[in-house]
């Protein structure tokens, strides 16, 4: 370090890397070269024809022509770029470029995969992106619920249960009183479970992970019991109206972006607004600052006169409400009826999205979009008939989460007091 | 000064009468927990429009179906065996300060390994196949859980997240494997495996009396595991290291305990026991693998380990209780028409009250000695 600052010596081009960074860069380089080999050896051989991606439907006001990609050339170019990025990472160990190169590399690999799967066929890209956004909604809201509670140092394993409770309530109340009442009730019930979690871990100092697991088991039990005991007999109680997509004037006519972003239902817009509001709240308001202080150093926050217990209660309850809204998506936002265990682990993926997104609402949203993409890709692949089993694609988000948690792609740091109960002295 | 004297007195008092506190934690809290959970279960039934006589009948059915007949006892024991095994595994992890949520995935992997060996060796002698299948299950579970342990040691990845993810991966992996020609039953399109050969099945103990009695030799495996866990935890150096790391990881590390070894071994052991539970299910009860054949055993085992206070004998008792709830719940569904899902609610409520003794004390101020939380008052 000091040598670099000494005048007269040869200037050092970049700040010296920490050993961990250099290791990370090498790992990233190897991963990229691995992807290049994968693209060259698995996707490129035997590839012929062109992949046709439909961007617009013929009925759209401003229709775009189809995107036609010559499959073989694309695969070779992608492999070449991946190899270049990988070699550069490996040899130069470019510290701050690691994340960017990895991002570009992964996107390229996914594109190469899509082209390979679509070669000789046609496929609606806009449709898949639209499905991506829709499927990202519960994950993003689950992730946001995680951010809100973990920022005040309450680990929230219970997101899955809160989503499920929201879905169930949405279906039940929505069937009886209508969609809006169902939505309000789902938010309220989510909030109630958030409050329960807060009470268990803050007041009764139960282990946070146990409390979360228990809430998940309890909600799964309650909703399964009610649906087998009540819904089977009284089917009209499980037949809620579904919120239809609302097209935003003008914007919804844009090619590609219109259908993907501006012809969606309430839940998509709601998730976007909540992510924006909570980012502003957490990082640009006094209350948000206090909340984060409680998550980082509750003792210090307490000394400064912040009520640690109340802050935790409030935020975990809010997290529950967000998750309840996300849960309503399953019933009021898509199918209108409740099925046992219909959240299918989305809450856990939301937790993963939170970690991916480094405990930041926007990060969680971005990660949720990646998971949503994997989810919709898996659905579409069945239509395209590729030899890759859909089960492996369905696993991809979980494997990616393990890789991220293991810190192989840059380490994310949770709030310092995360998971620790606070005892006021 | 008087304050300091009070605390000193309180400490002395606590030391003089540890029995009372221990009895409260080990007996009074669990008894309250079970009672309150049953009461809240009744309220849940009321809330869903079940009338009072039916509620009474359903609890009678619960009792009869769990311990009321030889068949009921057989069912209770059959349901308890995998819970004992997986619960012991989780208890070992808890003792070492590890929170393994992955028993479900480990049960699945263990069961698949056992089925795989059975299918691969259809003509094998029972003397080799039965222990072979169990061993394959234990090994697969240990390896699968070992991933999470190794990740924790090598990279610091928290085992809660990685085991949850490994669970979700295991579900997909089982779905995939069950569609492969090696596993899939001939002539079936749905994911269901071939049956394991008869020689690989754990022998039924009472089939001489009545062919319907399903209780099988897995009981001995479970009892052996309890004894082994007891010995390991309280009689060996490794067990001491587990307990020391669990109670105070910093102190344990300072005292020279090999934290990395403890984590990997504890996870692998937990996985081995959960895998054994899976092998036990496919070779003792189901005879084949199907999607989600773990049936939540891995999650119930969390409850069992907590209820058993992570003590091998406690786990045994807790697993018997949960097995009884399971068997009785089926009877309840038949006799009173109340869905067996009610049992899941009761189980979850039991854990809530077990894991939050402060809550039980707050709800029921009587029955507990005062002053444990009041600091000598």
Coordinates of C-alpha atoms in Angstrom, one line a residue, chain B:
Chain B
X1 CA -25.4 -3.2 48.7
X2 CA -28.7 -4.9 49.4
X3 CA -29.2 -5.4 45.7
X4 CA -26.0 -7.3 45.4
X5 CA -26.9 -9.4 48.4
X6 CA -30.2 -10.2 46.9
X7 CA -28.7 -11.4 43.7
X8 CA -26.2 -13.5 45.6
X9 CA -29.0 -14.9 47.7
X10 CA -31.0 -15.7 44.6
X11 CA -28.1 -17.5 43.0
X12 CA -27.6 -19.5 46.2
X13 CA -31.3 -20.3 46.3
X14 CA -31.3 -21.4 42.7
X15 CA -28.3 -23.6 43.4
X16 CA -29.9 -25.1 46.4
X17 CA -33.0 -26.1 44.6
X18 CA -32.2 -27.0 41.1
X19 CA -34.7 -29.8 41.2
X20 CA -37.8 -27.6 41.2
X21 CA -36.7 -25.6 38.2
X22 CA -35.6 -28.7 36.3
X23 CA -39.0 -30.4 37.0
X24 CA -40.8 -27.3 35.8
X25 CA -38.9 -27.1 32.6
X26 CA -38.9 -30.9 31.8
X27 CA -42.4 -31.8 33.1
X28 CA -44.7 -28.9 33.9
X29 CA -44.1 -26.9 30.7
X30 CA -44.6 -29.9 28.4
X31 CA -47.7 -31.0 30.2
X32 CA -49.2 -27.5 30.0
X33 CA -48.1 -27.3 26.4
X34 CA -50.0 -30.5 25.4
X35 CA -53.0 -29.6 27.5
X36 CA -53.3 -26.1 26.0
X37 CA -52.7 -27.3 22.5
X38 CA -55.5 -29.8 22.9
X39 CA -57.8 -27.1 24.2
X40 CA -56.9 -24.7 21.4
X41 CA -57.5 -27.6 19.0
X42 CA -61.0 -28.0 20.3
X43 CA -61.5 -24.2 19.9
X44 CA -60.3 -24.6 16.3
X45 CA -62.9 -27.3 15.7
X46 CA -65.6 -25.1 17.2
X47 CA -64.5 -22.2 14.9
X48 CA -65.0 -24.4 11.8
X49 CA -68.5 -25.4 12.8
X50 CA -67.8 -28.8 14.5
X51 CA -70.4 -29.3 17.2
X52 CA -69.5 -30.2 20.8
X53 CA -70.5 -33.9 20.7
X54 CA -68.4 -34.4 17.6
X55 CA -65.5 -32.7 19.3
X56 CA -65.9 -35.0 22.3
X57 CA -66.1 -38.0 19.9
X58 CA -63.0 -36.9 18.0
X59 CA -60.9 -36.7 21.2
X60 CA -62.2 -40.1 22.3
X61 CA -61.2 -41.4 18.8
X62 CA -57.8 -39.7 19.2
X63 CA -57.3 -41.6 22.4
X64 CA -58.7 -44.9 21.1
X65 CA -56.8 -44.7 17.9
X66 CA -53.5 -44.1 19.6
X67 CA -53.5 -46.5 22.6
X68 CA -56.9 -48.1 22.6
X69 CA -56.1 -51.4 21.0
X70 CA -53.2 -53.6 19.9
X71 CA -53.7 -52.3 16.4
X72 CA -53.6 -48.7 17.7
X73 CA -50.5 -49.3 19.6
X74 CA -48.9 -50.9 16.6
X75 CA -49.8 -47.9 14.5
X76 CA -48.5 -45.5 17.1
X77 CA -45.2 -47.3 17.3
X78 CA -44.9 -47.4 13.5
X79 CA -45.5 -43.7 13.2
X80 CA -43.1 -43.0 16.1
X81 CA -40.1 -44.9 14.7
X82 CA -39.0 -42.4 12.0
X83 CA -39.7 -39.5 14.3
X84 CA -37.4 -41.0 16.9
X85 CA -34.6 -41.4 14.4
X86 CA -34.9 -38.0 12.7
X87 CA -35.6 -36.3 16.0
X88 CA -32.5 -37.7 17.5
X89 CA -30.5 -36.4 14.6
X90 CA -31.9 -32.9 15.0
X91 CA -31.4 -33.1 18.8
X92 CA -27.7 -33.9 18.2
X93 CA -27.5 -30.8 16.0
X94 CA -29.3 -28.6 18.5
X95 CA -26.9 -29.8 21.2
X96 CA -24.0 -28.7 19.0
X97 CA -25.7 -25.3 18.4
X98 CA -26.7 -26.2 14.8
X99 CA -30.2 -25.5 13.5
X100 CA -30.7 -28.2 10.9
X101 CA -34.0 -27.6 9.1
X102 CA -33.0 -30.1 6.5
X103 CA -34.2 -33.3 8.0
X104 CA -36.9 -33.5 5.4
X105 CA -34.5 -33.5 2.5
X106 CA -32.2 -35.9 4.3
X107 CA -35.1 -38.3 4.9
X108 CA -35.9 -38.1 1.2
X109 CA -32.3 -38.8 0.1
X110 CA -32.0 -41.6 2.6
X111 CA -35.2 -43.2 1.4
X112 CA -34.2 -43.0 -2.2
X113 CA -30.8 -44.5 -1.5
X114 CA -32.4 -47.4 0.3
X115 CA -34.9 -48.0 -2.6
X116 CA -32.0 -47.7 -5.1
X117 CA -30.0 -50.5 -3.3
X118 CA -33.1 -52.7 -3.1
X119 CA -33.9 -52.3 -6.8
X120 CA -30.4 -52.8 -7.8
X121 CA -30.0 -56.0 -6.0
X122 CA -33.3 -57.8 -6.3
X123 CA -31.9 -61.3 -5.5
X124 CA -30.0 -60.3 -2.4
X125 CA -30.4 -62.2 0.8
X126 CA -32.3 -60.5 3.6
X127 CA -29.4 -60.8 5.9
X128 CA -27.4 -58.4 3.6
X129 CA -30.2 -56.4 2.1
X130 CA -31.9 -55.1 5.3
X131 CA -28.8 -53.7 6.9
X132 CA -27.5 -52.7 3.5
X133 CA -30.6 -50.6 2.7
X134 CA -30.5 -49.0 6.2
X135 CA -26.8 -48.2 5.8
X136 CA -27.3 -46.8 2.3
X137 CA -30.0 -44.5 3.7
X138 CA -27.8 -43.4 6.6
X139 CA -24.9 -42.8 4.3
X140 CA -27.0 -40.8 1.7
X141 CA -28.5 -38.7 4.5
X142 CA -25.1 -38.0 6.0
X143 CA -23.6 -37.0 2.7
X144 CA -26.6 -34.7 2.0
X145 CA -26.5 -33.0 5.4
X146 CA -22.7 -33.0 5.1
X147 CA -23.0 -30.5 2.3
X148 CA -24.6 -28.0 4.6
X149 CA -22.1 -28.7 7.3
X150 CA -19.1 -28.4 5.0
X151 CA -20.5 -25.1 3.6
X152 CA -20.9 -23.8 7.1
X153 CA -17.3 -24.6 8.0
X154 CA -15.7 -23.6 4.7
X155 CA -17.7 -20.5 3.8
X156 CA -19.8 -19.6 6.9
X157 CA -23.0 -20.1 5.0
X158 CA -25.7 -20.3 7.6
X159 CA -27.1 -23.9 7.9
X160 CA -30.7 -22.7 8.3
X161 CA -30.7 -21.2 4.8
X162 CA -28.7 -23.9 3.1
X163 CA -30.7 -26.8 4.7
X164 CA -34.0 -25.1 3.6
X165 CA -32.6 -24.9 0.1
X166 CA -31.4 -28.5 0.2
X167 CA -34.9 -29.6 1.2
X168 CA -36.4 -27.8 -1.8
X169 CA -33.7 -29.3 -4.0
X170 CA -34.4 -32.8 -2.6
X171 CA -38.1 -32.6 -3.5
X172 CA -37.2 -31.8 -7.2
X173 CA -34.5 -34.4 -7.2
X174 CA -36.8 -37.1 -6.0
X175 CA -39.4 -36.1 -8.6
X176 CA -36.7 -36.3 -11.3
X177 CA -35.3 -39.6 -10.1
X178 CA -38.7 -41.2 -9.8
X179 CA -39.2 -40.6 -13.6
X180 CA -36.0 -42.4 -14.5
X181 CA -36.4 -45.9 -15.9
X182 CA -34.2 -47.3 -13.2
X183 CA -36.6 -46.2 -10.4
X184 CA -40.0 -45.9 -12.2
X185 CA -42.4 -48.8 -11.9
X186 CA -42.9 -50.5 -15.2
X187 CA -46.0 -49.4 -17.1
X188 CA -46.6 -46.3 -15.0
X189 CA -46.5 -42.8 -16.2
X190 CA -46.6 -41.1 -12.8
X191 CA -43.5 -40.8 -10.7
X192 CA -43.6 -43.8 -8.5
X193 CA -40.8 -46.3 -7.8
X194 CA -40.7 -50.0 -8.2
X195 CA -41.2 -51.9 -4.9
X196 CA -38.2 -52.9 -2.9
X197 CA -37.8 -56.6 -2.9
X198 CA -39.4 -58.5 0.0
X199 CA -36.0 -59.5 1.3
X200 CA -35.1 -55.8 1.8
X201 CA -38.2 -55.1 3.9
X202 CA -37.9 -54.7 7.6
X203 CA -39.6 -57.8 9.1
X204 CA -43.0 -57.2 10.7
X205 CA -43.0 -58.2 14.3
X206 CA -46.6 -59.1 15.0
X207 CA -47.8 -60.3 11.6
X208 CA -48.1 -63.8 13.2
X209 CA -50.9 -62.4 15.3
X210 CA -52.7 -60.4 12.7
X211 CA -51.5 -59.5 9.2
X212 CA -52.6 -55.9 9.6
X213 CA -50.3 -55.1 12.5
X214 CA -47.7 -53.0 10.8
X215 CA -45.2 -52.6 13.6
X216 CA -41.8 -53.6 12.3
X217 CA -38.2 -54.2 13.3
X218 CA -37.4 -50.5 12.9
X219 CA -38.3 -50.2 16.5
X220 CA -35.1 -51.9 17.5
X221 CA -33.1 -49.6 15.2
X222 CA -34.8 -46.6 16.8
X223 CA -34.1 -47.9 20.4
X224 CA -30.5 -48.7 19.5
X225 CA -30.2 -45.2 18.1
X226 CA -31.5 -43.7 21.3
X227 CA -29.0 -45.7 23.4
X228 CA -26.2 -44.8 21.0
X229 CA -27.1 -41.1 21.1
X230 CA -27.2 -41.1 24.9
X231 CA -23.8 -42.8 25.0
X232 CA -22.4 -40.4 22.4
X233 CA -23.7 -37.3 24.0
X234 CA -22.9 -38.0 27.6
X235 CA -20.1 -40.5 27.6
X236 CA -17.7 -39.5 24.8
X237 CA -15.3 -36.7 24.1
X238 CA -17.2 -35.9 20.9
X239 CA -20.4 -35.6 22.8
X240 CA -18.9 -33.3 25.3
X241 CA -17.5 -31.1 22.5
X242 CA -21.0 -31.0 20.9
X243 CA -22.6 -29.8 24.2
X244 CA -19.8 -27.4 24.9
X245 CA -20.0 -25.8 21.4
X246 CA -23.7 -25.6 21.6
X247 CA -23.8 -23.9 25.0
X248 CA -21.0 -21.4 24.4
X249 CA -19.3 -21.5 21.0
X250 CA -16.7 -18.8 21.9
X251 CA -15.7 -20.5 25.1
X252 CA -15.6 -23.9 23.4
X253 CA -13.3 -22.5 20.7
X254 CA -11.1 -20.9 23.4
X255 CA -10.9 -24.2 25.1
X256 CA -9.5 -25.8 22.0
X257 CA -12.5 -27.6 20.8
X258 CA -12.4 -28.2 17.1
X259 CA -15.4 -26.2 16.0
X260 CA -15.1 -27.2 12.3
X261 CA -15.0 -30.9 13.1
X262 CA -17.9 -30.6 15.5
X263 CA -20.1 -28.9 12.9
X264 CA -19.4 -31.3 10.1
X265 CA -19.7 -34.4 12.3
X266 CA -22.9 -33.1 14.0
X267 CA -24.5 -32.4 10.6
X268 CA -23.4 -35.7 9.2
X269 CA -24.7 -37.6 12.2
X270 CA -28.0 -35.7 12.0
X271 CA -28.2 -36.5 8.3
X272 CA -27.4 -40.1 8.9
X273 CA -30.2 -40.5 11.4
X274 CA -32.6 -38.7 9.2
X275 CA -31.5 -40.8 6.3
X276 CA -32.1 -43.9 8.4
X277 CA -35.6 -42.6 9.1
X278 CA -36.2 -42.4 5.4
X279 CA -34.8 -45.8 4.7
X280 CA -36.9 -47.1 7.6
X281 CA -40.0 -45.6 6.0
X282 CA -39.5 -47.2 2.6
X283 CA -38.3 -50.6 3.8
X284 CA -40.6 -50.9 6.8
X285 CA -43.8 -49.1 5.9
X286 CA -44.2 -47.9 2.3
X287 CA -42.3 -50.5 0.4
X288 CA -41.5 -48.0 -2.4
X289 CA -40.8 -44.3 -3.0
X290 CA -43.3 -41.7 -4.3
X291 CA -43.1 -37.9 -4.5
X292 CA -42.9 -36.4 -1.0
X293 CA -42.9 -39.8 0.7
X294 CA -41.2 -38.0 3.6
X295 CA -44.7 -36.7 4.5
X296 CA -43.3 -34.0 6.7
X297 CA -41.4 -36.3 9.0
X298 CA -38.4 -33.9 8.8
X299 CA -40.5 -31.0 10.1
X300 CA -42.3 -33.0 12.8
X301 CA -38.9 -34.1 13.9
X302 CA -38.0 -30.5 14.7
X303 CA -41.0 -30.5 17.0
X304 CA -40.0 -33.8 18.5
X305 CA -36.5 -32.7 19.2
X306 CA -37.7 -29.5 20.8
X307 CA -40.4 -31.3 22.9
X308 CA -37.8 -33.8 23.9
X309 CA -35.5 -31.0 25.0
X310 CA -32.8 -32.4 22.7
X311 CA -32.3 -35.3 25.2
X312 CA -32.3 -38.8 23.7
X313 CA -34.9 -40.2 26.2
X314 CA -36.9 -37.0 25.8
X315 CA -36.9 -37.4 22.1
X316 CA -38.1 -41.0 22.5
X317 CA -41.1 -39.9 24.7
X318 CA -41.9 -37.0 22.4
X319 CA -41.8 -39.2 19.3
X320 CA -44.2 -41.6 21.0
X321 CA -46.5 -38.7 21.7
X322 CA -46.4 -37.5 18.2
X323 CA -46.7 -41.0 16.8
X324 CA -49.8 -41.4 19.0
X325 CA -51.2 -38.1 17.7
X326 CA -50.6 -39.3 14.2
X327 CA -52.2 -42.7 14.6
X328 CA -55.1 -41.2 16.7
X329 CA -55.6 -38.5 14.1
X330 CA -56.3 -41.1 11.5
X331 CA -58.9 -42.7 13.7
X332 CA -60.3 -39.2 14.4
X333 CA -60.8 -38.6 10.7
X334 CA -62.6 -42.0 10.3
X335 CA -64.7 -41.9 13.4
X336 CA -65.6 -38.2 13.8
X337 CA -65.0 -36.9 10.3
X338 CA -62.6 -34.3 11.6
X339 CA -59.7 -33.8 9.3
X340 CA -56.3 -35.2 10.3
X341 CA -54.8 -31.8 9.6
X342 CA -56.0 -30.8 13.0
X343 CA -53.2 -32.8 14.4
X344 CA -50.7 -30.6 12.6
X345 CA -52.2 -27.6 14.4
X346 CA -52.0 -29.3 17.8
X347 CA -48.4 -30.3 17.1
X348 CA -47.4 -26.7 16.1
X349 CA -49.1 -25.3 19.2
X350 CA -47.3 -27.8 21.4
X351 CA -44.0 -26.5 20.0
X352 CA -45.0 -22.8 20.5
X353 CA -45.6 -23.4 24.2
X354 CA -42.5 -25.7 24.6
X355 CA -40.2 -23.3 22.9
X356 CA -41.5 -20.3 24.8
X357 CA -41.5 -21.2 28.4
X358 CA -41.9 -17.5 29.3
X359 CA -45.2 -17.6 27.4
X360 CA -46.4 -20.6 29.4
X361 CA -45.3 -18.8 32.6
X362 CA -47.2 -15.7 31.6
X363 CA -50.3 -17.6 30.7
X364 CA -50.3 -19.8 33.8
X365 CA -48.7 -18.0 36.7
X366 CA -49.7 -20.8 39.1
X367 CA -47.8 -24.0 39.0
X368 CA -44.4 -22.3 38.9
X369 CA -42.2 -21.2 41.6
X370 CA -42.0 -17.4 41.5
X371 CA -38.7 -15.6 41.3
X372 CA -36.9 -17.3 38.5
X373 CA -37.5 -14.4 36.3
X374 CA -37.9 -11.8 39.0
X375 CA -34.3 -12.0 40.2
X376 CA -34.7 -13.0 43.8
X377 CA -37.8 -11.0 44.5

